Coordinates of N, CA and C in Angstrom, one line a residue:
X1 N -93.8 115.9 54.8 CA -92.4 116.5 54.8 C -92.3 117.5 55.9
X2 N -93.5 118.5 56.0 CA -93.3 119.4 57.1 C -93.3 118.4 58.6
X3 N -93.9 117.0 59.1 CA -94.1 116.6 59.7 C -92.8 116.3 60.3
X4 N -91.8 115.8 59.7 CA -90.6 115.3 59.6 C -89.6 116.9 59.9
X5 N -89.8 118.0 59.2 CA -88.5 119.3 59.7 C -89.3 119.2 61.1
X6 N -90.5 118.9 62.0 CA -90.9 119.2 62.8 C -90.7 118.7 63.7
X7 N -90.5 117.4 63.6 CA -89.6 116.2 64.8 C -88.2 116.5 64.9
X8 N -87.4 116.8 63.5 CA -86.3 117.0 63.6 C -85.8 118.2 64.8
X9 N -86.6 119.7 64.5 CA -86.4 120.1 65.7 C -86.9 120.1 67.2
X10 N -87.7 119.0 67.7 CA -87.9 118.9 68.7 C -87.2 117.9 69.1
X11 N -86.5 117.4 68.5 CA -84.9 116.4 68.7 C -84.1 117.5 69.5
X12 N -83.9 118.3 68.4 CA -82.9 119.2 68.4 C -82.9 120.2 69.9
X13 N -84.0 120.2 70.4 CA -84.4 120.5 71.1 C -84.2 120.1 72.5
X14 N -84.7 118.5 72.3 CA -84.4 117.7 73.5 C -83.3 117.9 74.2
X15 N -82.1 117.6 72.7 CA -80.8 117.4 72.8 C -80.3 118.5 73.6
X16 N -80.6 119.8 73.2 CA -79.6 121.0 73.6 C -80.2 121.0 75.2
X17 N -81.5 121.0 75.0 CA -82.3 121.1 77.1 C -81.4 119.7 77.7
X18 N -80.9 118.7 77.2 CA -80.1 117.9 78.2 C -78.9 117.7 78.3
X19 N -78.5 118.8 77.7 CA -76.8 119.4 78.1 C -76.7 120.1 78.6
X20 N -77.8 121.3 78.9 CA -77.5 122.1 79.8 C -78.1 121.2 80.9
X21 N -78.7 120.9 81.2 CA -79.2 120.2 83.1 C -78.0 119.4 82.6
X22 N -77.5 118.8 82.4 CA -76.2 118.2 82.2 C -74.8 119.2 83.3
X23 N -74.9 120.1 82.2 CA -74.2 121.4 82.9 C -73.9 121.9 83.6
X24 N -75.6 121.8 84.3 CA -75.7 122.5 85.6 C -75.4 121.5 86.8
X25 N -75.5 120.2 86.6 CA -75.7 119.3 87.5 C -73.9 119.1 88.0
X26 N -73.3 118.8 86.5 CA -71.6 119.0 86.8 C -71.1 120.6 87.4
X27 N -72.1 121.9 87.6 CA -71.4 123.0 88.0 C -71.7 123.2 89.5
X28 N -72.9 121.8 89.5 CA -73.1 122.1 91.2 C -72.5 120.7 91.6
X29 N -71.9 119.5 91.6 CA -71.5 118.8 92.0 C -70.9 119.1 92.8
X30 N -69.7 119.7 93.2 CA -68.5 120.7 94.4 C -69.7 120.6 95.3
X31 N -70.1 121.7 94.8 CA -71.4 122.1 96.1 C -72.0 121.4 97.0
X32 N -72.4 120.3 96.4 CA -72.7 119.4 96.8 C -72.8 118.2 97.1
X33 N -71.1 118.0 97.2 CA -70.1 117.2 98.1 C -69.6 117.5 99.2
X34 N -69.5 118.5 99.1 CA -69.4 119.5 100.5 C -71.0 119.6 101.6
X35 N -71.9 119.7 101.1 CA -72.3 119.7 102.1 C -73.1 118.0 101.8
X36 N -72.7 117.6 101.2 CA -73.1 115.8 102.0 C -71.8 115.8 103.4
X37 N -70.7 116.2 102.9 CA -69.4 115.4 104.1 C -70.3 116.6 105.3
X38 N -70.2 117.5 105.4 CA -70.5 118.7 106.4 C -71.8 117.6 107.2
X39 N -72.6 116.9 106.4 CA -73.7 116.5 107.1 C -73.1 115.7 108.1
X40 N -72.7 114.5 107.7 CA -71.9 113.5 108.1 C -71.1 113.9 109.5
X41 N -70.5 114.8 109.6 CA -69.6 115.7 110.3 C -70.4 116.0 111.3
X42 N -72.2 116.3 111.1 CA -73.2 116.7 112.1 C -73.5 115.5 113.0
X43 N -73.6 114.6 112.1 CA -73.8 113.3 112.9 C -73.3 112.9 114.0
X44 N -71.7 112.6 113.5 CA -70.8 111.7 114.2 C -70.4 112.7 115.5
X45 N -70.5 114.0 115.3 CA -70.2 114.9 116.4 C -71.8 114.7 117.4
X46 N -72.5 114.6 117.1 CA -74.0 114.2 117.8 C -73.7 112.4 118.3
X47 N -73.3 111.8 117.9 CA -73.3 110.5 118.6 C -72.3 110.7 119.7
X48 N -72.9 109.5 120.7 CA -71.6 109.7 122.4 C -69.9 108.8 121.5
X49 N -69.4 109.2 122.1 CA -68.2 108.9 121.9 C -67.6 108.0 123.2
X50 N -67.6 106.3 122.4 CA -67.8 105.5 123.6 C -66.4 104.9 123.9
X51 N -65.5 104.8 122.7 CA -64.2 104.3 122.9 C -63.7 104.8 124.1
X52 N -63.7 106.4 124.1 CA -62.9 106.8 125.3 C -63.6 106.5 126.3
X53 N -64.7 105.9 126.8 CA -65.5 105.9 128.1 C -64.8 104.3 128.2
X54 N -64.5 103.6 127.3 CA -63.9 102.2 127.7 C -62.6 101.8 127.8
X55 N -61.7 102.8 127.5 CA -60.4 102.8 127.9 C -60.6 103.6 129.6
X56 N -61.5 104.5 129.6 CA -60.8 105.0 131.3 C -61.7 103.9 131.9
X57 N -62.6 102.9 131.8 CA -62.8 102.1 132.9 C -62.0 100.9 132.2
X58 N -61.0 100.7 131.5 CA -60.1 99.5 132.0 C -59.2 100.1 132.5
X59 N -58.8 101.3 132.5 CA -57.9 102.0 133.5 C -58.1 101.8 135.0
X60 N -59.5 102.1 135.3 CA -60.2 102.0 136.3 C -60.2 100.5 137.0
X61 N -60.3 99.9 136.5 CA -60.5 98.0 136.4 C -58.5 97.8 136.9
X62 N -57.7 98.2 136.2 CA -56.4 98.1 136.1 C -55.9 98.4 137.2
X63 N -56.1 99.6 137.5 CA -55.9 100.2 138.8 C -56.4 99.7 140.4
X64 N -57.6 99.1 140.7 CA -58.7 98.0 141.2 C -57.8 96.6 141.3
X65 N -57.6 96.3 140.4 CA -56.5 95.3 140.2 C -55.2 95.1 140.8
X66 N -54.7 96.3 141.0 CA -53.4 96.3 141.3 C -53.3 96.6 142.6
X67 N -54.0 97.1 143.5 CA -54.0 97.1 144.7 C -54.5 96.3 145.6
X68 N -55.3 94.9 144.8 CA -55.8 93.8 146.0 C -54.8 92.7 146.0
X69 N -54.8 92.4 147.2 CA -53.6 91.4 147.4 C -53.1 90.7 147.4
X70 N -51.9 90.2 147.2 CA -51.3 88.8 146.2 C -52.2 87.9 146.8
X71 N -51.9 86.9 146.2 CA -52.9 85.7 146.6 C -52.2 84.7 147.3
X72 N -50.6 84.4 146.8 CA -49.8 83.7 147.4 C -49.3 83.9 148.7
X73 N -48.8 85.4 148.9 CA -48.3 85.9 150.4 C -49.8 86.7 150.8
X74 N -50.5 86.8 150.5 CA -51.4 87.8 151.5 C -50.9 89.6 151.5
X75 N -50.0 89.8 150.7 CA -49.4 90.9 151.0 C -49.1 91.9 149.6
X76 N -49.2 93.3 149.9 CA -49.5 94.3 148.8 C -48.2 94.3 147.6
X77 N -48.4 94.0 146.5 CA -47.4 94.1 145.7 C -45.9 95.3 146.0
X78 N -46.3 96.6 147.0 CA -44.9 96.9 147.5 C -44.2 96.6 148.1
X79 N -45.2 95.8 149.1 CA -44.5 94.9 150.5 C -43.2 94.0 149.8
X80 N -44.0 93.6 148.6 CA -43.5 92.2 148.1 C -41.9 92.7 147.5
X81 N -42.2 94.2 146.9 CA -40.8 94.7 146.5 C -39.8 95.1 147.2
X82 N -40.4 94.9 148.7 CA -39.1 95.3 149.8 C -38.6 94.6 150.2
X83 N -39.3 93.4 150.3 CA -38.6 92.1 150.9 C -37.8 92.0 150.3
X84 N -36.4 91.6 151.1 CA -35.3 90.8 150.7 C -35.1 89.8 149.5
X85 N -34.3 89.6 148.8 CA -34.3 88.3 148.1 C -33.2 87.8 148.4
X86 N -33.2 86.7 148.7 CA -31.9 85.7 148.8 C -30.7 86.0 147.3
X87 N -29.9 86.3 147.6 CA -28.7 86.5 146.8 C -28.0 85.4 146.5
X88 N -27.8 85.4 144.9 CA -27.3 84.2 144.6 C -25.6 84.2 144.6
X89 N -25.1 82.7 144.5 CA -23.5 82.4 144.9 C -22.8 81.4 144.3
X90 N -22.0 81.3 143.8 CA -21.1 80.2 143.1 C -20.3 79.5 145.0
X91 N -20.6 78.1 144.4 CA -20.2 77.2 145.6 C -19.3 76.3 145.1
X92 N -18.2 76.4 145.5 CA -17.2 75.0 144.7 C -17.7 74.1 145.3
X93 N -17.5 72.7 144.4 CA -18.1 71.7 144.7 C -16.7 70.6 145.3
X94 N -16.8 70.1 146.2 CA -15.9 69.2 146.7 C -15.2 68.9 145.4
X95 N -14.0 68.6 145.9 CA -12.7 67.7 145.2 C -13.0 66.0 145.4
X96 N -13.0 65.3 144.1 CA -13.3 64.0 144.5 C -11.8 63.6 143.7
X97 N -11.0 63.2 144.3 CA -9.9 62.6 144.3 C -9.7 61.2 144.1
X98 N -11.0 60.3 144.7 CA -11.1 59.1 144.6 C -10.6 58.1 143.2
X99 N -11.1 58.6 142.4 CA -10.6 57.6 141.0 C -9.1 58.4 140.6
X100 N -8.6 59.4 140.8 CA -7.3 60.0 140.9 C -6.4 58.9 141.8
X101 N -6.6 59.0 143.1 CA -5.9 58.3 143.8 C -6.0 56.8 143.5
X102 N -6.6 56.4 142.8 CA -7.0 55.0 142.9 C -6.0 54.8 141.5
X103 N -5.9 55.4 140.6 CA -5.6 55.4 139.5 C -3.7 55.5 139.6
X104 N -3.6 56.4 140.8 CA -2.1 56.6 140.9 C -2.0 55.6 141.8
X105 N -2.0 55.3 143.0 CA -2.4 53.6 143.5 C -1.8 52.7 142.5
X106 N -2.7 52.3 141.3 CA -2.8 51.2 140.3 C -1.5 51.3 139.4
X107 N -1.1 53.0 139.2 CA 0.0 53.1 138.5 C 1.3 52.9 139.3
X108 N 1.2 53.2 141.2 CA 2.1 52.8 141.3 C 2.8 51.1 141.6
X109 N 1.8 50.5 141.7 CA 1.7 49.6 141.9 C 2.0 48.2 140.3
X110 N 1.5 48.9 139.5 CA 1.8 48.5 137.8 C 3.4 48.8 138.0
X111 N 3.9 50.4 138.2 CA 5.4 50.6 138.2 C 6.5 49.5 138.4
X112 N 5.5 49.3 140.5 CA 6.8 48.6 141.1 C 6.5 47.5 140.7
X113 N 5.5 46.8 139.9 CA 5.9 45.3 139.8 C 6.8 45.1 138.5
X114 N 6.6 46.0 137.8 CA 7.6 45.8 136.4 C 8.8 45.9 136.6
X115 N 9.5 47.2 137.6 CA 10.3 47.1 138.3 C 11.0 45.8 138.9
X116 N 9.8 45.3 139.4 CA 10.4 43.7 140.1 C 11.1 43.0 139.1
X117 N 9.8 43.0 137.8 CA 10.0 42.2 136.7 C 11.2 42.4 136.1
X118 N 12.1 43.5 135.9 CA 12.8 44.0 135.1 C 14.1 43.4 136.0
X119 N 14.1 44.2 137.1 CA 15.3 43.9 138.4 C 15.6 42.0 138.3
X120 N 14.6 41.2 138.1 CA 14.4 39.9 138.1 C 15.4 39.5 136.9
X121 N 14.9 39.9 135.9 CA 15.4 39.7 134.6 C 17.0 39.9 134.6
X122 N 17.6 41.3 135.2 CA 18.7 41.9 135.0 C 19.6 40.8 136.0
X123 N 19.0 40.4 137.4 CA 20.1 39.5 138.1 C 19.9 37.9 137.3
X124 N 18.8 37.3 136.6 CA 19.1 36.6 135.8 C 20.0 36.2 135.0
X125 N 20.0 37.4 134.1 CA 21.1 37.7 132.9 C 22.8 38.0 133.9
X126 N 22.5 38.5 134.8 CA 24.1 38.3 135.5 C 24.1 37.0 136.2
X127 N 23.5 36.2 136.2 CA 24.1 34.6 136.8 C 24.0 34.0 135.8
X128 N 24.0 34.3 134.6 CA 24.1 33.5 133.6 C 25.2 33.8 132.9
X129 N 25.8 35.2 132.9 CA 27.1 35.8 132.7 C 28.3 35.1 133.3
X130 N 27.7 34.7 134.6 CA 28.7 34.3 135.4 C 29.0 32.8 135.4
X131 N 28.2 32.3 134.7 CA 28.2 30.9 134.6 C 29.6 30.3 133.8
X132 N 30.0 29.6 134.0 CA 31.3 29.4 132.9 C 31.4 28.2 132.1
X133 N 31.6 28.6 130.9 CA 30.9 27.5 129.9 C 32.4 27.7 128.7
X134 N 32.5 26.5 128.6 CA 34.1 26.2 127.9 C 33.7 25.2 126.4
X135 N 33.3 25.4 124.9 CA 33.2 24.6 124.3 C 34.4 23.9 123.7
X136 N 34.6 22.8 123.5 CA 35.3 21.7 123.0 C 35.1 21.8 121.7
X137 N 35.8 22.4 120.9 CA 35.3 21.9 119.4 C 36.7 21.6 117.9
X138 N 36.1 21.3 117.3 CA 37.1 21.5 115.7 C 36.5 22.3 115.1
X139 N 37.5 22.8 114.3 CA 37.3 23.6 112.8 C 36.4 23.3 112.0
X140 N 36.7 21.8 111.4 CA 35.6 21.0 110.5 C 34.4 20.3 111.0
X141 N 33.9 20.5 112.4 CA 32.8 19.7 113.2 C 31.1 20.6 112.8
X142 N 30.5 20.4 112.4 CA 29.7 20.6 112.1 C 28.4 21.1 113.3
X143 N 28.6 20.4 114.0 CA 27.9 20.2 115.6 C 28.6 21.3 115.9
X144 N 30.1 21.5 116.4 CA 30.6 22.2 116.9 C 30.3 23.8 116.5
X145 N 30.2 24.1 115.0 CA 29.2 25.3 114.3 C 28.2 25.6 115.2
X146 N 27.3 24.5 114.7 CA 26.0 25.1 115.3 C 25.8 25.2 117.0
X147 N 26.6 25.0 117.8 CA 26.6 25.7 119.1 C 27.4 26.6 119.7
X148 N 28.5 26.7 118.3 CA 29.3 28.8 118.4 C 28.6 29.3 117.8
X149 N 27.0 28.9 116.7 CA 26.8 29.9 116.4 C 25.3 30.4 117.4
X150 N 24.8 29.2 118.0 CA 23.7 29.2 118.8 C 24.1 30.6 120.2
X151 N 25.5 30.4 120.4 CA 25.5 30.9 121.7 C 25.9 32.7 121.5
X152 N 26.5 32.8 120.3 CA 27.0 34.1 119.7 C 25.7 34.6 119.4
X153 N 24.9 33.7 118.8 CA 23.7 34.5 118.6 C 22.7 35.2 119.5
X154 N 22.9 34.8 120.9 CA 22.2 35.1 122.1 C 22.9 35.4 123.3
X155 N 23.9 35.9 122.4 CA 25.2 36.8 123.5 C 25.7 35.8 124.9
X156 N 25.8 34.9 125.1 CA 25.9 33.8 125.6 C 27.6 33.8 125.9
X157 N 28.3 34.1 126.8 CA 29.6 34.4 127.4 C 29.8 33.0 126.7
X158 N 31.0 32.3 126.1 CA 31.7 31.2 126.5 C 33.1 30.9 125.4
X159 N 34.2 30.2 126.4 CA 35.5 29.8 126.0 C 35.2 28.6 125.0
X160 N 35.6 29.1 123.7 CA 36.2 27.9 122.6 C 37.3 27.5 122.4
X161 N 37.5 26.3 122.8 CA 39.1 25.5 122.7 C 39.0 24.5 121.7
X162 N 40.1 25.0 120.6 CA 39.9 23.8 119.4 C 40.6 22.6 119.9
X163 N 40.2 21.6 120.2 CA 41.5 20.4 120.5 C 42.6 19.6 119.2
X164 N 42.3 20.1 118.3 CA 43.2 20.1 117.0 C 44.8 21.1 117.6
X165 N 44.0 22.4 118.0 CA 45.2 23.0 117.7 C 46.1 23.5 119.1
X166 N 45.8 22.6 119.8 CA 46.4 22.9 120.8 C 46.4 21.2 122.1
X167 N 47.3 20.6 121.7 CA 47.4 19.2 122.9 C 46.8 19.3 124.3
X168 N 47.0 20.4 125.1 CA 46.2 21.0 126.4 C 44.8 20.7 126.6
X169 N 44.2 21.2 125.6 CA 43.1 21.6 125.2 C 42.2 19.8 125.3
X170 N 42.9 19.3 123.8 CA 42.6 17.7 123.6 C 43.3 17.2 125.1
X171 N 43.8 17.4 125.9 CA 43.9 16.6 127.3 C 42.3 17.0 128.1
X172 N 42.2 18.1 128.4 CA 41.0 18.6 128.8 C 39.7 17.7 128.1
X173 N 39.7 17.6 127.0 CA 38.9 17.2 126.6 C 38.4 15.8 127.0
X174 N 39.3 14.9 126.8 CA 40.0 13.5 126.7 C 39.6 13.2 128.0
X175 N 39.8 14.2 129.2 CA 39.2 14.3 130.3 C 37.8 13.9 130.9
X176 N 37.2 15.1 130.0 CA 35.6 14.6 129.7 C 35.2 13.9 129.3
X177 N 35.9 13.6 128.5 CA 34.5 12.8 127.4 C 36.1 11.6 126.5
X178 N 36.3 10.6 127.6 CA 37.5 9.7 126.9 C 37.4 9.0 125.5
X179 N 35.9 9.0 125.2 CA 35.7 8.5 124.3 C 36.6 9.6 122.6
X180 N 36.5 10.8 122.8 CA 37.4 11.9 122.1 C 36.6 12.4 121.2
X181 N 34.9 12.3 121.4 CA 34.3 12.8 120.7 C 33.8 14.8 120.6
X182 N 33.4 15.2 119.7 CA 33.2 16.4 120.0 C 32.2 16.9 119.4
X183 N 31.3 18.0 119.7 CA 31.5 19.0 120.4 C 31.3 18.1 122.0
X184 N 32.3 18.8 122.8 CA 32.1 18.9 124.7 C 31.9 20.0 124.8
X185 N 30.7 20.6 125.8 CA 30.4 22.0 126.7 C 30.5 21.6 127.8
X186 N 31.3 22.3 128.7 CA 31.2 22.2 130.1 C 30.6 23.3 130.6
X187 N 29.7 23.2 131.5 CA 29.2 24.5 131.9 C 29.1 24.5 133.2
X188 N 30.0 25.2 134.1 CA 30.3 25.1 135.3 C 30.9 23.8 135.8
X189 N 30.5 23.0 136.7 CA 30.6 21.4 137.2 C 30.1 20.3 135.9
X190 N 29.4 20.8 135.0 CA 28.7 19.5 133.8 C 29.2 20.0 133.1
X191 N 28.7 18.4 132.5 CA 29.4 17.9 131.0 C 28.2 17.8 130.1
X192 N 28.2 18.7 128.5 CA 27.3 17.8 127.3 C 27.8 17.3 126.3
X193 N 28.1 16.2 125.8 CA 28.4 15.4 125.6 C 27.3 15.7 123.8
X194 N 28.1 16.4 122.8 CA 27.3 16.2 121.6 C 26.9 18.0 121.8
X195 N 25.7 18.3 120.8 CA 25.1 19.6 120.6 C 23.3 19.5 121.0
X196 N 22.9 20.1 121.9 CA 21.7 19.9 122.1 C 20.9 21.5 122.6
X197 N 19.9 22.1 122.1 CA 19.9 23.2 122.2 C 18.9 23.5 123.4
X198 N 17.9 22.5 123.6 CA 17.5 22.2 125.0 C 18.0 21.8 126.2
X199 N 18.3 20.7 125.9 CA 19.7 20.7 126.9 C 20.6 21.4 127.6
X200 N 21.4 22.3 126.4 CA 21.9 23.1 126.8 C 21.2 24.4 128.0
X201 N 20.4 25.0 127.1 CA 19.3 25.9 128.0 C 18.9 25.3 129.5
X202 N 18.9 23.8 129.4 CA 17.7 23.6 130.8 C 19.2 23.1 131.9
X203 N 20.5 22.8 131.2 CA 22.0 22.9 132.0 C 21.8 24.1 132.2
X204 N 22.4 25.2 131.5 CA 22.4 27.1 131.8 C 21.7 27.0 132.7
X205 N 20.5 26.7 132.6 CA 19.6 27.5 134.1 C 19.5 27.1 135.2
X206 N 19.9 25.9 135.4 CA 20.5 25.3 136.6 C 21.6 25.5 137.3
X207 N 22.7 26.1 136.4 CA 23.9 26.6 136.8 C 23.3 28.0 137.4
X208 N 22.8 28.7 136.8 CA 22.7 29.9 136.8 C 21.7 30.1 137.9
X209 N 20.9 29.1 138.1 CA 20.1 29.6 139.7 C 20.9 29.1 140.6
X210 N 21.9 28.6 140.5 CA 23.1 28.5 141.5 C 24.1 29.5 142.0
X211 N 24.1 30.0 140.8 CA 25.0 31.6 141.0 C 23.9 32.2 141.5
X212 N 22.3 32.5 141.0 CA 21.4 33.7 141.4 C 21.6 33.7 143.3
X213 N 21.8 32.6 143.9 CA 21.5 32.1 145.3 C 22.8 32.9 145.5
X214 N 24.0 33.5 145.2 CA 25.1 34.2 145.2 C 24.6 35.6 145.3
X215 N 24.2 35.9 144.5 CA 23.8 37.5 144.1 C 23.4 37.7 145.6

């Protein structure tokens, strides 16, 4: 039993002696953070300080550099800044007219021939105006219809004389064509004899290039 109160205090013992070095250790720590950095501080101020020795020789190097002479002209980079430089310029570039002119050329030339074409057409239609074309017909003739209505339809100038209603007319007629048939067209100097709408057309333009030789 006494063996036992006797460990207990040399426990007790241990315990209290390793809180204080505990104590002490945390009351000098400051202390001695300070002088670890202070050491550190002795060092780096004792080693050469080499960065700066290698910036002034690329300065040195840079400078060395800049005074040897171009390689292309032989000549010192001031030289190079005094020389002249050719000044630049806006230059109009020729006028090319060529497909312009060629184009008004083609248009005038497209112009005057339609022109021809048109002018052609217009003394056509006036010798055919001029043409004189007299139909022979009746009221009830069926033929006689369809070549007042062929010519009306195509503005086609011509005199219709019914020979029913007028004896003159049936003498004229009787003239042409004794047999007393009808429809008669006379167109200019000829006679058609019946209704034919080819016929008719390929008469008209026979007459009518006869008149055109007038114009």
């Amino acid at each position: 039993m006494t063996q036992l109160v006797l460990g207990g205090f040399v426990l007790i013992a241990l315990g209290v002696g390793g809180l204080l070095v505990l104590r002490s250790i945390a009351d000098r720590a400051p202390a001695l953070a300070a002088e670890i950095a202070a050491d550190q501080l002795a060092r780096h101020a004792q080693e050469p300080v080499t960065h700066t020795t290698d910036v002034k020789e690329a300065e040195r190097l840079a400078a060395e550099e800049a005074h040897k002479p171009s390689e292309r002209g032989g000549s010192e980079p001031e030289e190079d800044e005094d020389r002249d430089e050719p000044q630049a310029a806006l230059v109009e570039a020729p006028e090319d007219n060529t497909a312009e002119d060629s184009n008004s050329d083609n248009s005038l030339g497209e112009s005057d021939s339609v022109k021809d074409i048109l002018a052609e057409k217009a003394r056509v239609r006036e010798a055919r105006r001029r043409v004189s074309i007299t139909l022979y017909a009746t009221s009830w003739c069926k033929y006689c219809a369809a070549a007042r209505s062929y010519m009306k339809a195509r503005d086609i100038f011509f005199d219709e004389r019914d020979v029913e209603a007028n004896e003159d007319y049936a003498e004229e007629r009787d003239a042409l064509n004794p047999s007393g048939g009808v429809p008669v067209v006379k167109i200019d100097d000829q006679v058609m004899k019946g209704w034919d709408p080819t016929l008719f057309e390929e008469t008209l333009d026979k007459a009518a290039g006869a008149r055109l030789a007038q114009l």
